[in-house]
Every structure is written in structure tokens, then in C-alpha cells.
Short mmCIF file of C-alpha atoms and ligand atoms in Angstrom, two decimals:
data_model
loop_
_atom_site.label_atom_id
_atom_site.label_comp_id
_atom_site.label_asym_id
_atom_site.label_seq_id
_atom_site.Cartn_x
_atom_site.Cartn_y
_atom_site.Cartn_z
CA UNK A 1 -56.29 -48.35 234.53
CA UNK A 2 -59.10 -50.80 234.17
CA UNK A 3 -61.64 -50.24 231.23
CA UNK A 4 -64.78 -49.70 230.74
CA UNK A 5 -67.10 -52.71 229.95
CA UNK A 6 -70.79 -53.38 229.61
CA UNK A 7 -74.38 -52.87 227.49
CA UNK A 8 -73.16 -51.74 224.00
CA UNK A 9 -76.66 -51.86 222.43
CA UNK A 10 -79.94 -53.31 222.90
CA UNK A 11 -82.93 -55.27 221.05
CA UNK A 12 -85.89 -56.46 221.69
CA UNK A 13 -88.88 -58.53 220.21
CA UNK A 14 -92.14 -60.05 220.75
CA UNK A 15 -94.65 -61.63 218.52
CA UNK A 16 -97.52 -59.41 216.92
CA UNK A 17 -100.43 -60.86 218.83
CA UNK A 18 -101.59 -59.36 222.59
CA UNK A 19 -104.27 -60.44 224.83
CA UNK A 20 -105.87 -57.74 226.36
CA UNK A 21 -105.57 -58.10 230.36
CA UNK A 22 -109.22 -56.32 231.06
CA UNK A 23 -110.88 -58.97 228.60
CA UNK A 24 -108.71 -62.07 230.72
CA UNK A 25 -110.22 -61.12 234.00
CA UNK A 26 -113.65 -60.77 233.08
CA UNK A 27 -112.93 -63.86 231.11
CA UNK A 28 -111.95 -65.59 234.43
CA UNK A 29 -114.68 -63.95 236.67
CA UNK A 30 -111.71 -61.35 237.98
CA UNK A 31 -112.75 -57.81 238.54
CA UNK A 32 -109.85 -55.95 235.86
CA UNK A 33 -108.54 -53.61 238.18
CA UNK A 34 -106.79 -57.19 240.20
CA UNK A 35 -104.97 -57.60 236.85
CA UNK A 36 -104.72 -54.41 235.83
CA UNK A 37 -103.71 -52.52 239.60
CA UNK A 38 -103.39 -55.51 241.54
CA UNK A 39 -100.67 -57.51 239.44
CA UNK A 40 -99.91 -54.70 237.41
CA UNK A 41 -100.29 -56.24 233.85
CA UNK A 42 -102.40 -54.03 230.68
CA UNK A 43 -101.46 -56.29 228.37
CA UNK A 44 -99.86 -59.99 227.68
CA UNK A 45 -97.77 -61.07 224.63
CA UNK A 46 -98.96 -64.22 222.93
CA UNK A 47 -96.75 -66.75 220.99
CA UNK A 48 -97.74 -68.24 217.84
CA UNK A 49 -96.05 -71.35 217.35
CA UNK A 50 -94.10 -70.59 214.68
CA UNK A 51 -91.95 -68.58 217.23
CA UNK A 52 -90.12 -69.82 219.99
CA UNK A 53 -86.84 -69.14 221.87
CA UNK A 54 -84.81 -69.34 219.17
CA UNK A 55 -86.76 -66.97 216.43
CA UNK A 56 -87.72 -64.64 219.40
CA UNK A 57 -83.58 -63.91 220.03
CA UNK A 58 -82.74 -64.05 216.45
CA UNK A 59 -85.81 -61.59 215.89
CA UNK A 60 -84.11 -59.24 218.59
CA UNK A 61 -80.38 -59.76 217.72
CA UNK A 62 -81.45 -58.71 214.15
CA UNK A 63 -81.85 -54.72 215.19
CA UNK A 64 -78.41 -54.48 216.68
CA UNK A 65 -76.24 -56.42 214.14
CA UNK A 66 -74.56 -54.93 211.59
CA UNK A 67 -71.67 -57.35 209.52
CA UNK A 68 -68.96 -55.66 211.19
CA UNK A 69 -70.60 -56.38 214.51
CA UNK A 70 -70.84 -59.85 213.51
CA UNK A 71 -67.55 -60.35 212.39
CA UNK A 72 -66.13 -59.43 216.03
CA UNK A 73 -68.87 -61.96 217.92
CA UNK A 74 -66.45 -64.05 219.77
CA UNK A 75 -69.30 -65.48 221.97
CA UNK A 76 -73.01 -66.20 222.50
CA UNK A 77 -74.60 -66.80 225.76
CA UNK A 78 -78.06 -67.61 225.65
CA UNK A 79 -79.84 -67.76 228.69
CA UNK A 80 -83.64 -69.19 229.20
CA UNK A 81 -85.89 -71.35 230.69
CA UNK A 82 -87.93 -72.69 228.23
CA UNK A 83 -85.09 -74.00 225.86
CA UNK A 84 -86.30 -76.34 223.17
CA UNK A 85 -83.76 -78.79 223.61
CA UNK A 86 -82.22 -80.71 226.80
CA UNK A 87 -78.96 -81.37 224.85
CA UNK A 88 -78.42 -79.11 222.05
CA UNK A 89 -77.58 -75.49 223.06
CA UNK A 90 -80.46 -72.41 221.63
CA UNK A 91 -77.29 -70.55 221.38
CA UNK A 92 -75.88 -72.71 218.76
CA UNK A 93 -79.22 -72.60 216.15
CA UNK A 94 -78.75 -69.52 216.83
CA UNK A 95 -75.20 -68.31 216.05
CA UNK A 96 -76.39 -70.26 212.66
CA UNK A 97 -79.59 -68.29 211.81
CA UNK A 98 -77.84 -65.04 212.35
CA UNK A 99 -74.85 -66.18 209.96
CA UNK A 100 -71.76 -65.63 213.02
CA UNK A 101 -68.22 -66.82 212.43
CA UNK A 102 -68.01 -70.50 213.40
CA UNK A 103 -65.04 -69.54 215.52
CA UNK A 104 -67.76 -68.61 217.99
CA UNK A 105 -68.03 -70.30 221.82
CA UNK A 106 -72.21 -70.67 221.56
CA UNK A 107 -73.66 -71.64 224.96
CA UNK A 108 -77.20 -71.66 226.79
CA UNK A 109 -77.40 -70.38 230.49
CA UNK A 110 -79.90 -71.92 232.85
CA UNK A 111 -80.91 -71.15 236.23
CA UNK A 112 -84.60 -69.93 235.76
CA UNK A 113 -84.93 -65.58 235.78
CA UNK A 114 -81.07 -65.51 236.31
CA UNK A 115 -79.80 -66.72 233.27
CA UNK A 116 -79.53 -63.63 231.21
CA UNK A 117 -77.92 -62.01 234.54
CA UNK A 118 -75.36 -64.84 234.65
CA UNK A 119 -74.63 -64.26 230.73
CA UNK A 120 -74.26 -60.69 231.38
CA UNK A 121 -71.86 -61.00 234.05
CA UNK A 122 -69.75 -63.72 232.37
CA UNK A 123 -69.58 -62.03 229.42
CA UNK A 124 -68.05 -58.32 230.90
CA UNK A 125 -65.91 -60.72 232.86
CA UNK A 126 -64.45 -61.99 229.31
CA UNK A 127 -64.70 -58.62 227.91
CA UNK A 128 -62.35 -57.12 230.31
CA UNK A 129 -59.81 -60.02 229.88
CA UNK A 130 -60.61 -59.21 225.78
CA UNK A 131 -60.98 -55.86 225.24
CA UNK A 132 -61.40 -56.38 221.30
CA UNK A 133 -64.48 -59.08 221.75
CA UNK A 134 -67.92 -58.28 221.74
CA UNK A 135 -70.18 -61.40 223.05
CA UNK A 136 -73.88 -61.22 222.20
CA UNK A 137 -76.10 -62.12 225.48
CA UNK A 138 -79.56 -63.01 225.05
CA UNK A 139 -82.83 -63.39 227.18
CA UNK A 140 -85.39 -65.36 225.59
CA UNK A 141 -88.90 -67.53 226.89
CA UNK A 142 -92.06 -67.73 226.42
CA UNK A 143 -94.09 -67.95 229.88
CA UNK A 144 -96.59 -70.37 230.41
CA UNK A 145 -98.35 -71.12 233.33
CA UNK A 146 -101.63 -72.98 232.00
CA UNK A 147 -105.44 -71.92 231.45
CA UNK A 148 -107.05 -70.91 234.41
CA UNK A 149 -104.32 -70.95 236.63
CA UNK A 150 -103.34 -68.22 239.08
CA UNK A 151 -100.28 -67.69 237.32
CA UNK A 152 -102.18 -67.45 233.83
CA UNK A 153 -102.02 -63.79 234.17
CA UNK A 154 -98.38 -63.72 234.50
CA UNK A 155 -97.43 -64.74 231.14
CA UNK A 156 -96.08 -63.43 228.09
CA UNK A 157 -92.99 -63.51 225.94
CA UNK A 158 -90.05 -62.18 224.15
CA UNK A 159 -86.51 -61.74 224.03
CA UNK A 160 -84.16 -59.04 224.64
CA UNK A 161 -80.39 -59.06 222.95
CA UNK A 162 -77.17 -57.41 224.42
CA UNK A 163 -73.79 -56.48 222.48
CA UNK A 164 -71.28 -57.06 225.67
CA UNK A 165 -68.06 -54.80 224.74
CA UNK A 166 -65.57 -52.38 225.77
CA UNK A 167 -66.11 -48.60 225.88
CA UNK A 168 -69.95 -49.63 225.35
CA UNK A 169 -72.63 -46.72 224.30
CA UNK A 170 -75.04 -47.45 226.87
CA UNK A 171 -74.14 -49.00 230.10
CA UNK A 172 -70.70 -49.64 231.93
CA UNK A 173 -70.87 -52.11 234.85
CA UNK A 174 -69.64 -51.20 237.68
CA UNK A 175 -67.26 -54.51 238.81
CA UNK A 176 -68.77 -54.48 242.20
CA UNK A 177 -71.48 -57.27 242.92
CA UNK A 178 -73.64 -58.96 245.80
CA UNK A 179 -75.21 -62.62 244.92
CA UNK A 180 -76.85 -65.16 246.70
CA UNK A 181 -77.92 -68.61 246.02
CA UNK A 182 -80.14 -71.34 248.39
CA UNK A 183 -81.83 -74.14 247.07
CA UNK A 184 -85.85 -73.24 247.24
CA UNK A 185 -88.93 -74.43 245.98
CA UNK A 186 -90.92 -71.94 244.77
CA UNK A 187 -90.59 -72.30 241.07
CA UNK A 188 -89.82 -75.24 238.71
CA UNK A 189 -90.66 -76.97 235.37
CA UNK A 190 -89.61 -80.80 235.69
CA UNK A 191 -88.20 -81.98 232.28
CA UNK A 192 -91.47 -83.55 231.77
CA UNK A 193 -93.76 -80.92 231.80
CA UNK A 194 -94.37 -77.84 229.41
CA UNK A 195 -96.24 -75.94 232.25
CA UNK A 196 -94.30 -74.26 235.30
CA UNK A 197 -95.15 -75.36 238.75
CA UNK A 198 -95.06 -72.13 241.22
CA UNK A 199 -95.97 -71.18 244.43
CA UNK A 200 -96.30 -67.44 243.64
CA UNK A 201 -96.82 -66.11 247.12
CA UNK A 202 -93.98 -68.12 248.33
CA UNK A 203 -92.11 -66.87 245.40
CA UNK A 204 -92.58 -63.40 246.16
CA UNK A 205 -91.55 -63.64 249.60
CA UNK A 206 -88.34 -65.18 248.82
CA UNK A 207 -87.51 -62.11 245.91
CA UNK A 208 -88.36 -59.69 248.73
CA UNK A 209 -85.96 -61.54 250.61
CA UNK A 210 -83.63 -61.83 248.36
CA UNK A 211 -83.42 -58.36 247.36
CA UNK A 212 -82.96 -57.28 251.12
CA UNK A 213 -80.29 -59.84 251.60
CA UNK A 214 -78.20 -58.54 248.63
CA UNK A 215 -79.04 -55.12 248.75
CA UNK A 216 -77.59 -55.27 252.07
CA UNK A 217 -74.44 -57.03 250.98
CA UNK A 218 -73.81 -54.54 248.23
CA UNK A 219 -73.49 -51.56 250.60
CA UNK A 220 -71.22 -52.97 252.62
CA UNK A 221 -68.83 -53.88 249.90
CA UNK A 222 -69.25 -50.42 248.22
CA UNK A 223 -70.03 -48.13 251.25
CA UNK A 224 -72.85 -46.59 248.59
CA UNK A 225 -76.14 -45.62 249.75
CA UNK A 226 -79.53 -45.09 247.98
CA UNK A 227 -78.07 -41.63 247.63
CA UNK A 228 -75.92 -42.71 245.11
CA UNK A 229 -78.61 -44.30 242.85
CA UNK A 230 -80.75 -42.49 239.93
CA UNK A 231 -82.91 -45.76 239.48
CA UNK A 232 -83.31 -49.25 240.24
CA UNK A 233 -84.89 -51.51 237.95
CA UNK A 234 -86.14 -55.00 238.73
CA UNK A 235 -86.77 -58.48 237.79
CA UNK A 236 -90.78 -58.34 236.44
CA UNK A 237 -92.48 -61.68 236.01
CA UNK A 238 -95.62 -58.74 236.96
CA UNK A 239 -94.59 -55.11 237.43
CA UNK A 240 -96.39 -55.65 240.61
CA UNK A 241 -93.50 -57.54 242.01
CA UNK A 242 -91.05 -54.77 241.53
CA UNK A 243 -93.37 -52.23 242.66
CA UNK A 244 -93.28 -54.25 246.26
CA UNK A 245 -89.28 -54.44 245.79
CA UNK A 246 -88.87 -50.87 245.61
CA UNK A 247 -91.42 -49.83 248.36
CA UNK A 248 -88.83 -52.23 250.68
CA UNK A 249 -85.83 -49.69 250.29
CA UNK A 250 -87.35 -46.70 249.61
CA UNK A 251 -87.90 -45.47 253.32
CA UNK A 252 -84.13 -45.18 253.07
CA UNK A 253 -84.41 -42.24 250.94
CA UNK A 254 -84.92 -38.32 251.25
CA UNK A 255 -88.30 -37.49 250.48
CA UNK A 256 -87.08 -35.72 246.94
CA UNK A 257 -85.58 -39.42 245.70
CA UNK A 258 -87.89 -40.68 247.07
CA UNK A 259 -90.37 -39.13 244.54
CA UNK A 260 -87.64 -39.42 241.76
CA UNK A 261 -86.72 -43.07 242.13
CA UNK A 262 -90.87 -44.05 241.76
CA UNK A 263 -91.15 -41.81 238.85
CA UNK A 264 -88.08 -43.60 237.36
CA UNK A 265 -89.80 -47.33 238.15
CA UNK A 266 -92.78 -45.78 236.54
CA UNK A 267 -90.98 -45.55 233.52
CA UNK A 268 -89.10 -49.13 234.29
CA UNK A 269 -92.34 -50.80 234.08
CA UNK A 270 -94.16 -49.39 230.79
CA UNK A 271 -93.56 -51.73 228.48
CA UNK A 272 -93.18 -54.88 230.76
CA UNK A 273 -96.75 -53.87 231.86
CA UNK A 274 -97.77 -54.16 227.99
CA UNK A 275 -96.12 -57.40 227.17
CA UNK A 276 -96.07 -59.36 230.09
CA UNK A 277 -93.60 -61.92 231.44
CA UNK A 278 -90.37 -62.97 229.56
CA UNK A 279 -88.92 -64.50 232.39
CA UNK A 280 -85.16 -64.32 231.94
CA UNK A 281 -85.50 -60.84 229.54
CA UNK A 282 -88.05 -59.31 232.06
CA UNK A 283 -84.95 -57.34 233.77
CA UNK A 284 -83.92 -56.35 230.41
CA UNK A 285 -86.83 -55.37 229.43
CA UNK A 286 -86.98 -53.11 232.29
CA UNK A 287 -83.96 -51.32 231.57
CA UNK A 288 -84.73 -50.94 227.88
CA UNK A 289 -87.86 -49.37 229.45
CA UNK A 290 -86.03 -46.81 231.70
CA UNK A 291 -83.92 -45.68 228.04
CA UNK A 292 -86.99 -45.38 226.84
CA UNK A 293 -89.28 -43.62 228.97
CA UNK A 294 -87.12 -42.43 231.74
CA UNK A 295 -85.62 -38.91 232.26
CA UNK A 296 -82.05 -40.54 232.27
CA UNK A 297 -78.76 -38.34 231.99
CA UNK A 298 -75.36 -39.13 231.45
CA UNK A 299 -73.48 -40.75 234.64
CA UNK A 300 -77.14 -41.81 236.46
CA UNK A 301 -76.28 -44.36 238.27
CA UNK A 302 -79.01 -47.07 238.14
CA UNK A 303 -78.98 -50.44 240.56
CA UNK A 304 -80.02 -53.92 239.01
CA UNK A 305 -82.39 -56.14 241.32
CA UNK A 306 -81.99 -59.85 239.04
CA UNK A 307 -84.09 -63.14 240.69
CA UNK A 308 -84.14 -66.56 239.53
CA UNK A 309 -86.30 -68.72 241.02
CA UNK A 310 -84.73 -71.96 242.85
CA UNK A 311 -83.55 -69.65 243.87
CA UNK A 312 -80.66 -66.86 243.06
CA UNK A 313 -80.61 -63.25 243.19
CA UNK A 314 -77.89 -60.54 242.87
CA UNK A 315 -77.64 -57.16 243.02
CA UNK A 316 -75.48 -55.03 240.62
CA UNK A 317 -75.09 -51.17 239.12
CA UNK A 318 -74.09 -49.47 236.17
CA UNK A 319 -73.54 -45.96 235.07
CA UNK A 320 -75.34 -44.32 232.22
CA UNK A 321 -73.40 -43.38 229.23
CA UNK A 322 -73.19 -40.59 226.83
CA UNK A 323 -74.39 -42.18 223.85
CA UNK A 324 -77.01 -43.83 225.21
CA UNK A 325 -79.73 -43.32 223.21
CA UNK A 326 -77.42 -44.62 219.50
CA UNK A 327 -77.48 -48.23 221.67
CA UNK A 328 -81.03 -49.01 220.83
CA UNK A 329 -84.11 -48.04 218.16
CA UNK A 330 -86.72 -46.45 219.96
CA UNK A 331 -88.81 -45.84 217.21
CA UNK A 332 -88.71 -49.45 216.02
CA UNK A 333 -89.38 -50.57 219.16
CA UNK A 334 -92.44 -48.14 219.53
CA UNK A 335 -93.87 -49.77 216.31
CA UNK A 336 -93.26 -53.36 216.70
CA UNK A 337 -95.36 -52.77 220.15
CA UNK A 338 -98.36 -50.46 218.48
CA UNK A 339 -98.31 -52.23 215.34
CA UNK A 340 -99.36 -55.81 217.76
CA UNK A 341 -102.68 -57.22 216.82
CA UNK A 342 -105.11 -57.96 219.94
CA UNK A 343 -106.46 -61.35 219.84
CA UNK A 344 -110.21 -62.44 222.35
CA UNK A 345 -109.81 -64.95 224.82
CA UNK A 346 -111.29 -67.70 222.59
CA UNK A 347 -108.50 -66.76 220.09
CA UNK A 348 -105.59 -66.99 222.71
CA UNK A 349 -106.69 -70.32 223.97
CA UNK A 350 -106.92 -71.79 220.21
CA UNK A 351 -103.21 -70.36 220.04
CA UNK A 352 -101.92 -71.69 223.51
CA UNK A 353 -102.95 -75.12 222.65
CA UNK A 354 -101.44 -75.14 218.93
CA UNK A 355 -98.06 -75.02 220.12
CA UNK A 356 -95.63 -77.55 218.61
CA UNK A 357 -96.49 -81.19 219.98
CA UNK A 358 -94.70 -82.88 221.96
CA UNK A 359 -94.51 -86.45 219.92
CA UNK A 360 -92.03 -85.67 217.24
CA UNK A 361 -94.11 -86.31 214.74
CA UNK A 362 -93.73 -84.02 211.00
CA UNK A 363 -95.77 -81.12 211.16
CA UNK A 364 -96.29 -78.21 208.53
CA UNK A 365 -97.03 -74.75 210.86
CA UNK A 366 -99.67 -71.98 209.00
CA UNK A 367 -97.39 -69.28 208.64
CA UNK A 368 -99.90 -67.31 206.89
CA UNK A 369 -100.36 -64.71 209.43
CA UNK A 370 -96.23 -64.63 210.44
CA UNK A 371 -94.38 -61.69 209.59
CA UNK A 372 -91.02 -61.62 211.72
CA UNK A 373 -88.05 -62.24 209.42
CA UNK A 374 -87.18 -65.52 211.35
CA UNK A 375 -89.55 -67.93 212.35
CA UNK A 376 -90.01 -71.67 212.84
CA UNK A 377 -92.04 -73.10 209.81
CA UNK A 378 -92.42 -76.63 211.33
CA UNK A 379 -90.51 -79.82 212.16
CA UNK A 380 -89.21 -82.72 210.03
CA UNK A 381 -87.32 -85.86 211.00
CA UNK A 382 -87.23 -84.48 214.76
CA UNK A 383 -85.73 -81.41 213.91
CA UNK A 384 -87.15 -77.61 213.95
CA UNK A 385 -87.54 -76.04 210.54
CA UNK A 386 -86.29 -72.62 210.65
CA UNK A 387 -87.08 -69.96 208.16
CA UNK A 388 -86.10 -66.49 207.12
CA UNK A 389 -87.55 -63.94 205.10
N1 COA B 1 -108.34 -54.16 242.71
C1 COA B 1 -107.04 -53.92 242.98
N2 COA B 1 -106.18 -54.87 243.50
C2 COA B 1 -106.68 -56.10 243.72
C3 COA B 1 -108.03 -56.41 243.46
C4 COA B 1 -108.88 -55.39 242.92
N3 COA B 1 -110.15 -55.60 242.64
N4 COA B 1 -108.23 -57.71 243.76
C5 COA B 1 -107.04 -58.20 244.23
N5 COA B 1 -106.11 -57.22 244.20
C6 COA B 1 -104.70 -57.31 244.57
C7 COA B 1 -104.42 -58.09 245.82
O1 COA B 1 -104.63 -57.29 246.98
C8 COA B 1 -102.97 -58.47 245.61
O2 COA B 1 -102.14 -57.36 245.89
P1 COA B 1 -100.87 -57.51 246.87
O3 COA B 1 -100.01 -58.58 246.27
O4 COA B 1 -100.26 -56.16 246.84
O5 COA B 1 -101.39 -57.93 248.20
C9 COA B 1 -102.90 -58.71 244.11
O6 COA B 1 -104.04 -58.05 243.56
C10 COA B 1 -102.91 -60.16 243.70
O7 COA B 1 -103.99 -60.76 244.32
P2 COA B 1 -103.88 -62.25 244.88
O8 COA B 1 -105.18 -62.63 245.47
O9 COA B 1 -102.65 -62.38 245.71
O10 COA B 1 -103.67 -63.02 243.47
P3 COA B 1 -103.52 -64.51 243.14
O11 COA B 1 -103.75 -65.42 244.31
O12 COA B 1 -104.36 -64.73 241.95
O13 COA B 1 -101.95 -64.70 242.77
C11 COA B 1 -99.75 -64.32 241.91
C12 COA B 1 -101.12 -63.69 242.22
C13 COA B 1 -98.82 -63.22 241.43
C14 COA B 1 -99.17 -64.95 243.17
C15 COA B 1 -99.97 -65.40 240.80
O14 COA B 1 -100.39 -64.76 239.63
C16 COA B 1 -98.70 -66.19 240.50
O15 COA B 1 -98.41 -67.17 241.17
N6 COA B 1 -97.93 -65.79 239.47
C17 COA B 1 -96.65 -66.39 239.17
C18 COA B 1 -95.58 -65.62 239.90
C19 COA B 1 -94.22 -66.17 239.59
O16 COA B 1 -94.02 -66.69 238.53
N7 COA B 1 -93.27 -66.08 240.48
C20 COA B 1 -91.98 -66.68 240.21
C21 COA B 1 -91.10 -65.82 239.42
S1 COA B 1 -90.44 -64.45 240.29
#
């Protein structure tokens, strides 16, 4: 009999400071309601730079590890997009912040939105050849598009951490699967820039795509229909997006699920809608979302809609477990998001160009206002000064 692998427990985090998306668009000469109805955003994260990739996941992993959980970390697959290193992996800095056994494999996924997904997958695959093993996956980026730029109001940031393991309180993955890969244009960052370049209507028309193509596949290797979901929950760079990716497949559905499946992507999109883009995490964030906010009960069956751009997508399901709600801290998570300080637009630009330069050179970061227990204090001799508290 095979066993039952998948989403053990989840964290999240993102920084204390939002940007209100009302304020942006007036800001920008927008009416609101094209941020706030048209892309779907309330609010957007924004990253100090003394966080990044690396404090965001350690930030995250830090709710859901406990020593004994440590001890049994045989892996940690780090997937993002906005690494801060071409060679060294974030996975490794990381496996050393959160004090894991060195006899840990420590590796960073990349392909754009995918790369949690591909961590995910990879990691139930090693979980069902090692039942004992738990492998941490993470999601972590910080999404920047640039000032003024269409994409400006799809930004945002965080991270979202997943214990992989057997018998798992939240999830289990089902071991069925449809992906699909082509090599597309319509969203890259060239090594030498710190901006993405995107062309987002392109973009969207190739997730829509996407979604059909493996949506499609997935039936026919599981003979389910959208009878046999509870939920789906999407990819979000904007909840927008998935709002267009459900309205594709839900003509498929009796008028009752119909109702039932938007009222679970209503849920799905609550907190994405308040922080914004993580890129890789966005899915994740989604589902933590659904936990959250969703009327979920045991054995729902929800479908997973992942998209990288570049492009892959894949399709995937998992069934809703009985302890669910022990896999992740609501009430934390409710605080570290009220408890988020809004910042004007002047203040957000100050803050988007402070990031860490790109020359090398030492610098000393004001960590006055910092008060996540990891966080990066500044750079010395070409290397990132992390800190705890
Ligand atoms: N009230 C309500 N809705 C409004 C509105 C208003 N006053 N004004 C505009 N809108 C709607 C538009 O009708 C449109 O809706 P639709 O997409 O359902 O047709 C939406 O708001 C966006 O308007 P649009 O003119 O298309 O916006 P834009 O040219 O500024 O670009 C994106 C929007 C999403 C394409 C842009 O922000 C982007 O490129 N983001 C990056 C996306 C990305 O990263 N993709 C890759 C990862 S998947």
C-alpha cells in the first residue's frame, strides 16, 4: 500500500511595512478601483533592505520548527527568483541560520513562479522513497518591477515554508500530475538587471493557456471532473489573474459548485490581495489562504493551478486532512498581517531605492525600525551580514 505524503505544516512571513494600493493609483494618476477591482490588489508588501530571500524564509521556517523537527530535516529546497547569489545556493545560508544538521542536501530551485512547485514535487517524490524524512520547501522573493511601470502594481513580497513528510497534517498529494513546459518570452530578469522585464498581457495569455492545456491533460489521466474538486487555488502574481483562470473552467460546473468553487477562490485570494506578489510563494500563499478563510472539511479535494513564467505550468490535487488546522498558526499569521505598518508613496520609493547596492562595497543597514528575529544587518568583505535576535 503506498503512503500518504505531502504539506505537513505551513509558515509564512512578510515584512511589517504595506503600501496602500488606493494611495499608488492616485499616486500614478490611476482611478483605485483599476488596482483595487481591476488587478485585484488592496494592499502591497514592501521590503526593507535588511530583508531579503534569505531572512524572509528563515522568518517563515521559524513558526513551524520545533528541534525535533529539525533534527529529522534531511533536505532543503529553496526555490526563487530573486536569489542573492548566482553561485552560492539561498538554501545553504539558510540551513545555517536556522541551525539544521549539516548532514542536510541544501539546494535552490529556479524556473521563475515554478520553483516552489518543483521543490514540492521533488520533495514528496523523496518522501515516499523515505518515509522517515521530512524536507523543508520554501518560496521566497521579493517582486520588483520598477517605479512607474505597469507592473509596479504587481509587487510585493514574502515567503511561505513547507514541512514535506509522511502521514502529513494538512495536505496529501495525490501522485497524479499534468505539466507542461515551452520556451516563451513573456517574463525574464537577465543576470544583469535587478528589475524584471514582462510582457504582462502576453503573460496572461500564456497562464490561461497553460492552465487549459494541463487542466485538460489531468482529466484524462485521472478520468476526474470538476465534480470531484472542493477548490482550486492558483498561481497570484494579482488575484486578478486567478480570478480569469477560474472563470475558464467554471462553465464546466453545476450551477451549485459553481457558486461554491467562487466562494472558495474568494477565500484563496484574501491575503494575497493584502500582500501582493511573492512570485514563487504566491500559490502557497493561496492555499494558506483557503486554511484560513475557507469553509474546508476533511477529504475536500482541492486542484493546484502552478505557472512559471518562461514558461511552465502544471496542474496537481491534494486531499484535505483531518488535522488541518494544527499544520499552521492562524492567529500568528492574523497578527503579523494587522500588526504591518502602512508607509505613503514618498516613503515606499525612499525604501525601493535603499536596497543593498549592487557594487560590493561595506555597508552598515539602519536596523532601527527591524523587528523580525532574522534579518540582514549589512555586508562586509562581499558577504551578507546576517543577524538574529
Ligand atoms: N475599474 C475597474 N477595472 C478597471 C478600471 C477601473 N477604473 N480600469 C481598468 N480596469 C481593468 C481593466 O479592464 C483590466 O481588466 P481585465 O484584465 O479583466 O481586462 C485591468 O483593470 C487591468 O487593466 P490594464 O489596462 O490591462 O492594465 P495595465 O496595462 O496597467 O497592465 C498588467 C496590467 C497586469 C498586465 C500589468 O500590471 C503587468 O504587466 N503586471 C505583471 C504581470 C506579471 O508579472 N506576469 C507574469 C507572471 S504570471
Amino acid at each position: 500500500m503506498s503512503i500518504s505524503v505531502g504539506i505537513d505544516k505551513i509558515g509564512f512571513y512578510t515584512p511589517g511595512l504595506y503600501l496602500d494600493m488606493a494611495e499608488l493609483a492616485t499616486a500614478r494618476g490611476e482611478d483605485p478601483n483599476k488596482y483595487l477591482i481591476g488587478i485585484g490588489q488592496s494592499r502591497q508588501a514592501v521590503i526593507p533592505p535588511t530583508q531579503d530571500t534569505v531572512t524572509m524564509a528563515a522568518n517563515a521556517a521559524r513558526q513551524i520548527l520545533t528541534p525535533a523537527f529539525k533534527a529529522d530535516i534531511a533536505m532543503v529546497l529553496f526555490g526563487t527568483e530573486s536569489g542573492i547569489d548566482n553561485s552560492k545556493a539561498t538554501a545553504v545560508y539558510l540551513a545555517h541560520l536556522l541551525g539544521l544538521s549539516s548532514q542536510t542536501r541544501a539546494i535552490e530551485l529556479k524556473q521563475a513562479c515554478y520553483g516552489a512547485t518543483a521543490g514540492l514535487q521533488l520533495a514528496a517524490d523523496y518522501v515516499r522513497v523515505h518515509p522517515a524524512a521530512k524536507v523543508l520547501v520554501i518560496g521566497a522573493d521579493v517582486a520588483r518591477y520598477g517605479l512607474r511601470t505597469a507592473g509596479e502594481v504587481t509587487q510585493g513580497g514574502g515567503a511561505v515554508a513547507m514541512i514535506v513528510a509522511a502521514n502529513p497534517q494538512i495536505l496529501a498529494l495525490e501522485s497524479e500530475s499534468a505539466y507542461h513546459t515551452e520556451d516563451v518570452m513573456d517574463f525574464w530578469r537577465p543576470t544583469y538587471r535587478t528589475e524584471a522585464l514582462v510582457d504582462g498581457k502576453y503573460s496572461t495569455n500564456v497562464y490561461l493557456d497553460f492552465f487549459k492545456t494541463v487542466w485538460h491533460d489531468y482529466q484524462q489521466q485521472t478520468h476526474r471532473t470538476i465534480a470531484d474538486f472542493d477548490a482550486f487555488v492558483f498561481h497570484l502574481p494579482f488575484t486578478k489573474m486567478g480570478r480569469k483562470g477560474l472563470r475558464q473552467i467554471l462553465p464546466e460546473a453545476q450551477p451549485e459548485q459553481q457558486e461554491t468553487l467562487k466562494a472558495a477562490f474568494e477565500a484563496s485570494q484574501e491575503d494575497n490581495r493584502n500582500v501582493g506578489n511573492l512570485y514563487t510563494g504566491s500559490l502557497y500563499l493561496s492555499f494558506l489562504s483557503l486554511l484560513r478563510h475557507g469553509q474546508l472539511a476533511v477529504g475536500n479535494r482541492i486542484g493546484f493551478f502552478s505557472y512559471g513564467s518562461g514558461a511552465e505550468g502544471e496542474f496537481f490535487s491534494g486531499r484535505i486532512q483531518p488535522d488541518f488546522r494544527k499544520g499552521f498558526d492562524d492567529a500568528a499569521l492574523t497578527r503579523l498581517l494587522a500588526q504591518r505598518q502602512r508607509v505613503s508613496v514618498a516613503e515606499y520609493e525612499t525604501i525601493y531605492r535603499s536596497q543593498l547596492s549592487d557594487d560590493g562595497r561595506d555597508t552598515q543597514l539602519a536596523i532601527g525600525e527591524e523587528t523580525a528575529s532574522y534579518y540582514l544587518a549589512g555586508r562586509q568583505n562581499q558577504q551578507r551580514q546576517y543577524r538574529q535576535r
